[in-house]
mmCIF file of C-alpha atoms in Angstrom:
data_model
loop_
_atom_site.group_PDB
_atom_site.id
_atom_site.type_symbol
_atom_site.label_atom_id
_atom_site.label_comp_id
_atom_site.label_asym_id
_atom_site.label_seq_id
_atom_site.Cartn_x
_atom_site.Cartn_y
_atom_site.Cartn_z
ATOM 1 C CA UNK J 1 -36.397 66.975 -66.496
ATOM 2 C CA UNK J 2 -36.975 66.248 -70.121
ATOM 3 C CA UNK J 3 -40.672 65.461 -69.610
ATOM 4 C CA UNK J 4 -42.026 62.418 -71.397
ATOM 5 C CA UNK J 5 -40.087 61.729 -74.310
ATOM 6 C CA UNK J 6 -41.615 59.770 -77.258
ATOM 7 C CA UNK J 7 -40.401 58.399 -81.027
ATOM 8 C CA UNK J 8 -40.212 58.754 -83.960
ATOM 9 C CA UNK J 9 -42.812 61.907 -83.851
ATOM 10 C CA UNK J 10 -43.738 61.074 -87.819
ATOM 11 C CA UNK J 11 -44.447 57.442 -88.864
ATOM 12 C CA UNK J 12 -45.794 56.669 -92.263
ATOM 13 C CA UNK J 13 -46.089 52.685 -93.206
ATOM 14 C CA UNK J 14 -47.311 50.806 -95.138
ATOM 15 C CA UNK J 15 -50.553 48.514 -94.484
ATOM 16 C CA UNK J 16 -49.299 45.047 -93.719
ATOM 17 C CA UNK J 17 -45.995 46.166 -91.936
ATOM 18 C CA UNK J 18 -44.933 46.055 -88.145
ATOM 19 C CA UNK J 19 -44.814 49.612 -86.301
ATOM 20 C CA UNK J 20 -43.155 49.902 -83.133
ATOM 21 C CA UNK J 21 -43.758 53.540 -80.863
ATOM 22 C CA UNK J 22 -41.579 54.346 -78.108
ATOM 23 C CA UNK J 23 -41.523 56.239 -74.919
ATOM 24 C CA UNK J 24 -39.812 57.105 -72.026
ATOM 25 C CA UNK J 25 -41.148 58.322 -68.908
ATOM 26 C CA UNK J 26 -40.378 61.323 -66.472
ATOM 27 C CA UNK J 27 -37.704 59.578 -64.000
ATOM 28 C CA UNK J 28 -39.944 58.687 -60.536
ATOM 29 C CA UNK J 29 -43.128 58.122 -62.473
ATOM 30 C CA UNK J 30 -44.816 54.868 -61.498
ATOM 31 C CA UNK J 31 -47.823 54.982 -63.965
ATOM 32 C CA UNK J 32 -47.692 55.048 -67.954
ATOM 33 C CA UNK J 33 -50.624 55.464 -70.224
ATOM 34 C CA UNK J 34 -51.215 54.698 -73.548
ATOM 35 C CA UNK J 35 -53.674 56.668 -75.505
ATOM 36 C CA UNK J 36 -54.521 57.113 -79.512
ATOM 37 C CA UNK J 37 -56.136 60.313 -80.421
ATOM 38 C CA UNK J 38 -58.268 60.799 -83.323
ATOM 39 C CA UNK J 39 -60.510 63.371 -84.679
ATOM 40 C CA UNK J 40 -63.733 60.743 -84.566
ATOM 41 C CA UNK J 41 -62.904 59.416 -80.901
ATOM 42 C CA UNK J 42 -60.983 61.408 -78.968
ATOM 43 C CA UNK J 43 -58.506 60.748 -76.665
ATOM 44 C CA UNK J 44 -58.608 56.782 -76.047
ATOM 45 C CA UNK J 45 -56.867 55.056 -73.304
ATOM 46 C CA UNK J 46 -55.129 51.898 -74.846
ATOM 47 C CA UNK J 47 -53.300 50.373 -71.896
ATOM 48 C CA UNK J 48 -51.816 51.288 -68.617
ATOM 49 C CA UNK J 49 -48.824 50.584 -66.199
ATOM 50 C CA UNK J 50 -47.791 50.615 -62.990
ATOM 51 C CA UNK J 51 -44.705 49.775 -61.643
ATOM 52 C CA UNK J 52 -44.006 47.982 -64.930
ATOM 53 C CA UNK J 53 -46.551 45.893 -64.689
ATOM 54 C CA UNK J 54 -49.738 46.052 -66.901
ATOM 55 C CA UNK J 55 -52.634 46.781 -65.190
ATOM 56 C CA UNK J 56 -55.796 47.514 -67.986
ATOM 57 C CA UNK J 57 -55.459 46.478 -71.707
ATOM 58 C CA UNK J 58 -58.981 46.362 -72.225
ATOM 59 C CA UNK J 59 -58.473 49.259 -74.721
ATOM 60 C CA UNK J 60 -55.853 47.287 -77.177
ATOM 61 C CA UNK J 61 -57.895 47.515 -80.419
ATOM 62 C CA UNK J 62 -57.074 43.818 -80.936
ATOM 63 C CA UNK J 63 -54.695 41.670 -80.861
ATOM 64 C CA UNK J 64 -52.566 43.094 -83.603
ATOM 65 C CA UNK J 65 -51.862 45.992 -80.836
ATOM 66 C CA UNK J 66 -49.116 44.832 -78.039
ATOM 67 C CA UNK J 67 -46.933 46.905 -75.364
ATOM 68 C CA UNK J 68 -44.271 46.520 -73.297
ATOM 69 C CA UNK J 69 -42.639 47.795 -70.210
ATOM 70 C CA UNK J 70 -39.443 45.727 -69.747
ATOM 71 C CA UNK J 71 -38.300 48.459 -67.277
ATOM 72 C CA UNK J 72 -39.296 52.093 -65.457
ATOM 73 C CA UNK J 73 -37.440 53.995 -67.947
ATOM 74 C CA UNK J 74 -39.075 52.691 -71.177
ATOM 75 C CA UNK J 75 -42.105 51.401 -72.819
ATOM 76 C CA UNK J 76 -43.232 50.179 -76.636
ATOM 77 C CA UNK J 77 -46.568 50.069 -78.672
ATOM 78 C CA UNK J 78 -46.244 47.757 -81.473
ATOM 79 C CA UNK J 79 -48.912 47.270 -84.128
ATOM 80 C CA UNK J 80 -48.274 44.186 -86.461
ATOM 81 C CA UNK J 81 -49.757 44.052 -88.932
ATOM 82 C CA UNK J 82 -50.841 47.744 -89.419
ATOM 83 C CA UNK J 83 -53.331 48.535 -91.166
ATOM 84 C CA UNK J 84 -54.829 52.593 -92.439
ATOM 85 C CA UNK J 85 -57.515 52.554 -89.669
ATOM 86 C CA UNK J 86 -54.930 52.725 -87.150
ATOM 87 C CA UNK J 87 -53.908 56.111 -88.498
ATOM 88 C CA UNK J 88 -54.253 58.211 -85.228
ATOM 89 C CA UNK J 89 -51.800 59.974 -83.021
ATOM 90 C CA UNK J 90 -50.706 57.998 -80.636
ATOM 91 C CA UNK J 91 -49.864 59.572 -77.299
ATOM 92 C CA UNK J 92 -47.854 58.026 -74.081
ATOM 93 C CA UNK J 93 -48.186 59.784 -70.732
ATOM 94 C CA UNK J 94 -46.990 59.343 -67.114
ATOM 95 C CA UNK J 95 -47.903 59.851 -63.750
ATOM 96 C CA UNK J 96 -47.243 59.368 -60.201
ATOM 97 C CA UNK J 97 -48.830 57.016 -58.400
ATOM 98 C CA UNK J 98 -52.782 57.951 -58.153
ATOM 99 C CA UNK J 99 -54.601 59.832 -60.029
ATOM 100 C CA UNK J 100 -54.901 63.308 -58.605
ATOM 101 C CA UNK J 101 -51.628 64.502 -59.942
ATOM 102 C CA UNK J 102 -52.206 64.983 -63.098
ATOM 103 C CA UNK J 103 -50.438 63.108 -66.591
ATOM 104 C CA UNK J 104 -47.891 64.733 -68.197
ATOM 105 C CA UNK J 105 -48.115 63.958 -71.983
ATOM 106 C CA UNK J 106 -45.378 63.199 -74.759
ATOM 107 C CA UNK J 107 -45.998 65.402 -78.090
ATOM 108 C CA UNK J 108 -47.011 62.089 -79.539
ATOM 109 C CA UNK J 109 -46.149 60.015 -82.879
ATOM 110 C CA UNK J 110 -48.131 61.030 -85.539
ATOM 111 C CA UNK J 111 -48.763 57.334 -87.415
ATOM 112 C CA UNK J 112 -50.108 57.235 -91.057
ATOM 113 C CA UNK J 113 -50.720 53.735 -92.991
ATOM 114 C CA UNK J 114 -51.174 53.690 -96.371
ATOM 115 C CA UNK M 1 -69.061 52.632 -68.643
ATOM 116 C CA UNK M 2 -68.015 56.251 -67.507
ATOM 117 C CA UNK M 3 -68.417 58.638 -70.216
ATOM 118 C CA UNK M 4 -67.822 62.549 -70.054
ATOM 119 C CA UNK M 5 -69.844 64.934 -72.508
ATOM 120 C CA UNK M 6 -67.982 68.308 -73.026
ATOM 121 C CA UNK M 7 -69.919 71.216 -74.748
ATOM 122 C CA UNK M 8 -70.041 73.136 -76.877
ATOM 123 C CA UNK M 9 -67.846 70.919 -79.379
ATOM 124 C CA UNK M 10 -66.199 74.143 -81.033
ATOM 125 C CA UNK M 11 -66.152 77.653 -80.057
ATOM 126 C CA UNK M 12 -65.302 80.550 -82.367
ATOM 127 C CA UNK M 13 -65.147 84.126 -79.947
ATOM 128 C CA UNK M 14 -64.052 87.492 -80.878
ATOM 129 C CA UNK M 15 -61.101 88.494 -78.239
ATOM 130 C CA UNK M 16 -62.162 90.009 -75.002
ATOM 131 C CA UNK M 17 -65.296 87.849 -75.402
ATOM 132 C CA UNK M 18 -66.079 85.547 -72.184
ATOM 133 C CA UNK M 19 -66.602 82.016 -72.242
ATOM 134 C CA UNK M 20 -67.823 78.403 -70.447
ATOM 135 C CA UNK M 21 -66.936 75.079 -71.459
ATOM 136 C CA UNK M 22 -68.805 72.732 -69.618
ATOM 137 C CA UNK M 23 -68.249 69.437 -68.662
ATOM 138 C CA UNK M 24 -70.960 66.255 -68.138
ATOM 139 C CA UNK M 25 -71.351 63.009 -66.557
ATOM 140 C CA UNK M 26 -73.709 60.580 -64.759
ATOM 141 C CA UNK M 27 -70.730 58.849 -62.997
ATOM 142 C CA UNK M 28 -69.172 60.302 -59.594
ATOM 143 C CA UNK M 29 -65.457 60.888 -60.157
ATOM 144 C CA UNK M 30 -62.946 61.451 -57.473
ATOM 145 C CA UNK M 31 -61.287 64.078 -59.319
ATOM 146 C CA UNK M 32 -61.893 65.823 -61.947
ATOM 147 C CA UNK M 33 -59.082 67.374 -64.291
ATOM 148 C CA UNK M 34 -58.783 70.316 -67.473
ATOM 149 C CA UNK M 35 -55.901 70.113 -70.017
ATOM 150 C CA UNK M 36 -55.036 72.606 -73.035
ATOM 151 C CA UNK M 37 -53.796 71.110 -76.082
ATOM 152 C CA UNK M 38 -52.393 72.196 -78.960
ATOM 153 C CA UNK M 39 -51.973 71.705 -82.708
ATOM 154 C CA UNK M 40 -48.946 69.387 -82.594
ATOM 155 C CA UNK M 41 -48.447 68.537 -78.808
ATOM 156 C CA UNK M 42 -49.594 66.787 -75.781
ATOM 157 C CA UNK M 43 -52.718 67.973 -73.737
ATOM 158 C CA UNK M 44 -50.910 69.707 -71.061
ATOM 159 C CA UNK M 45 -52.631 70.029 -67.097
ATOM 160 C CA UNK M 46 -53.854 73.283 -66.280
ATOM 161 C CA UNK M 47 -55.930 72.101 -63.381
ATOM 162 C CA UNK M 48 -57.454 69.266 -60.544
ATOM 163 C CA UNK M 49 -60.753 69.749 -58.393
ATOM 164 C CA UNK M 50 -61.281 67.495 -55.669
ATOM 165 C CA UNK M 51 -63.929 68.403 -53.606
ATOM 166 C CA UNK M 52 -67.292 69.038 -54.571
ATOM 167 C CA UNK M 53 -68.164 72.524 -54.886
ATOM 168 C CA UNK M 54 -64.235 73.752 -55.247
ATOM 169 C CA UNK M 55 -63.918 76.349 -57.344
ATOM 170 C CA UNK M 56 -59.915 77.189 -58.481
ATOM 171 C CA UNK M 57 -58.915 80.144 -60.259
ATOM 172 C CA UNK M 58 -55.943 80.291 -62.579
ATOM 173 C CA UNK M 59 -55.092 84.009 -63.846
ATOM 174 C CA UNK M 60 -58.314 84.218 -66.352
ATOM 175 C CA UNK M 61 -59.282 81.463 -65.780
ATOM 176 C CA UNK M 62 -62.317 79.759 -63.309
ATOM 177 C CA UNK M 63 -62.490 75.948 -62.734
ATOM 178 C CA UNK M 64 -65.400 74.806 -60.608
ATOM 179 C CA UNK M 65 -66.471 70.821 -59.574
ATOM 180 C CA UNK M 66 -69.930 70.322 -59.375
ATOM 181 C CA UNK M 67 -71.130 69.641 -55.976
ATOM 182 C CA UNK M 68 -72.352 65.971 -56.814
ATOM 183 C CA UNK M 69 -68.734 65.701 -58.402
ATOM 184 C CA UNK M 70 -69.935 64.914 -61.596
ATOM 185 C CA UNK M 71 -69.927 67.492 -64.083
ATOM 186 C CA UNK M 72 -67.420 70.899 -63.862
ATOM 187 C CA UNK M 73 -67.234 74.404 -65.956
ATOM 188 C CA UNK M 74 -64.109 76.546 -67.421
ATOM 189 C CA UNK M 75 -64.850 80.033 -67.403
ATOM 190 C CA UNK M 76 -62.670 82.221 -69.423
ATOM 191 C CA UNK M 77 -62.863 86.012 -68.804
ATOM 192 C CA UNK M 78 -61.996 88.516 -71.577
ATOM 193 C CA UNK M 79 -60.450 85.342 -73.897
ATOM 194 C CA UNK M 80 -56.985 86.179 -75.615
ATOM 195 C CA UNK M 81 -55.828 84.891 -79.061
ATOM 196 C CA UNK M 82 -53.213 82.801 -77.166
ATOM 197 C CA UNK M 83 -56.252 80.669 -75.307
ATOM 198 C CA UNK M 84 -56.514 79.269 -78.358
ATOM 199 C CA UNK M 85 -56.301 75.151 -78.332
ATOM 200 C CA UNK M 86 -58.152 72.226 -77.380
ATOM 201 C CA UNK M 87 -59.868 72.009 -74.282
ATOM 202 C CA UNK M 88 -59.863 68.675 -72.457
ATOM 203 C CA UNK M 89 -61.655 67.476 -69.375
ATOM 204 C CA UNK M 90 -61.131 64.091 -67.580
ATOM 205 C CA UNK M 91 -62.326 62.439 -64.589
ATOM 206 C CA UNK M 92 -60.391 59.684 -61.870
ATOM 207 C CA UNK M 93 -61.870 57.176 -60.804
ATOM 208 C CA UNK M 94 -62.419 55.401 -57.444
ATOM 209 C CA UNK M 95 -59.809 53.089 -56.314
ATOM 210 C CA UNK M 96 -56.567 55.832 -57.126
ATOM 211 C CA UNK M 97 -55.689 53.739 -59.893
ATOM 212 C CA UNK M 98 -54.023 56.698 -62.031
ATOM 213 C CA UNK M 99 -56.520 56.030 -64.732
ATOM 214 C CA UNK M 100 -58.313 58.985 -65.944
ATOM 215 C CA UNK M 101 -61.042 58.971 -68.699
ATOM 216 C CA UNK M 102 -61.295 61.908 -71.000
ATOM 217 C CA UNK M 103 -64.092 63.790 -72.794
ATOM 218 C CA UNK M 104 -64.067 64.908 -75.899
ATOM 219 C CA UNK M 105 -62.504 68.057 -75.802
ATOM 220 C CA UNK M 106 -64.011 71.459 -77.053
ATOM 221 C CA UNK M 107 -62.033 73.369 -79.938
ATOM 222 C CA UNK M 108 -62.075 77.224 -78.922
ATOM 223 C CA UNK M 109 -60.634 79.943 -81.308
ATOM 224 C CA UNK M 110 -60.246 83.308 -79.975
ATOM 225 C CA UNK M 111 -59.784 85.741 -82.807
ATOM 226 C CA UNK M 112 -58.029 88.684 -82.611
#
């Protein structure tokens, strides 16, 4: 398996324009985090699915932040309008059902907004 | 709100040196998990404790859950350069909802 795949893995914008991440999960996986990593705060869960369906959003930033799951084998982030405080490394993860086996992680998109 | 304090923040060790990186909470989880990241990647699982009191070993390394399950150590014995990386703890929840929470992760360099 390819693991969690994620794009682009560089993003640089400009304040004011619409960024959309992408990722796709390991094949089987029924759960898919979310999370934005910066120095300040960590690793910070955003929003999670399973089976497709969104379960916890209470992390969205605001409502400038959205995701989508339209099927098992892909998910977006979008963040319209951007602006540079939502420069952070944004990481998507997935699981099997539960949480005892573990996430596996993407290698992230670094996003910088200038 | 379930939060998880990890200490020491950073870590700067000689090689051969041995080290803990401790892990903290008030909250009970139902599992508690490490990851090692580094510069570039994803955190990537090295471990999961489930019962309080297990202790897990992993080549150098010695994972224990506390028995209260809420707080767990990473020993390292006789650190090499290559442990180098982030160090992340993170606890589940009750319910097996998937959804893990995260502490802050500890920095460790092991110089040669």
């Amino acid at each position: 398996d390819a693991g969690v795949i994620q794009s682009p893995r560089h993003e640089v914008t400009e304040m004011g324009q619409e960024v959309t991440l992408r990722c796709k999960p390991i094949s089987g996986h029924n759960s898919l985090f979310w999370y934005r990593q910066t120095m300040m705060r960590g690793l910070e869960l955003l929003i999670y699915f399973n089976n497709n369906v969104p379960i916890d959003d209470s992390g969205m930033p605001e409502d400038r932040f959205s995701a989508k799951m339209p099927n098992a084998s892909f998910s977006t982030l979008k963040i319209q309008p951007s602006e540079p405080r939502d420069s952070a490394v944004y990481f998507c993860a997935s699981s099997p059902t539960g949480d005892l086996l573990g996430y596996t992680f993407g290698s992230g998109t670094r996003l910088t907004v200038v | 709100t379930q939060l998880l304090e990890q200490s020491p923040q950073f870590l700067s060790i000689q090689e051969g040196e041995n080290l803990t990186v401790y892990c903290n909470s008030s909250s009970v989880f139902s599992s508690l998990q490490w990851y090692r990241q580094e510069p570039g990647e994803g955190p990537v699982l090295l471990v999961t404790v489930v019962t309080g009191g297990e202790v897990k070993k992993l080549k150098r390394l010695t994972f224990q859950f506390g028995d209260a399950r809420k707080d767990s150590s990473l020993h390292i014995t006789a650190a090499q350069p290559g442990d180098t990386g982030l160090y992340l703890c993170a606890g589940g929840g009750s319910g097996n909802t998937g959804k893990l929470i995260f502490g802050q992760g500890t920095t460790l360099q092991v110089k040669p």
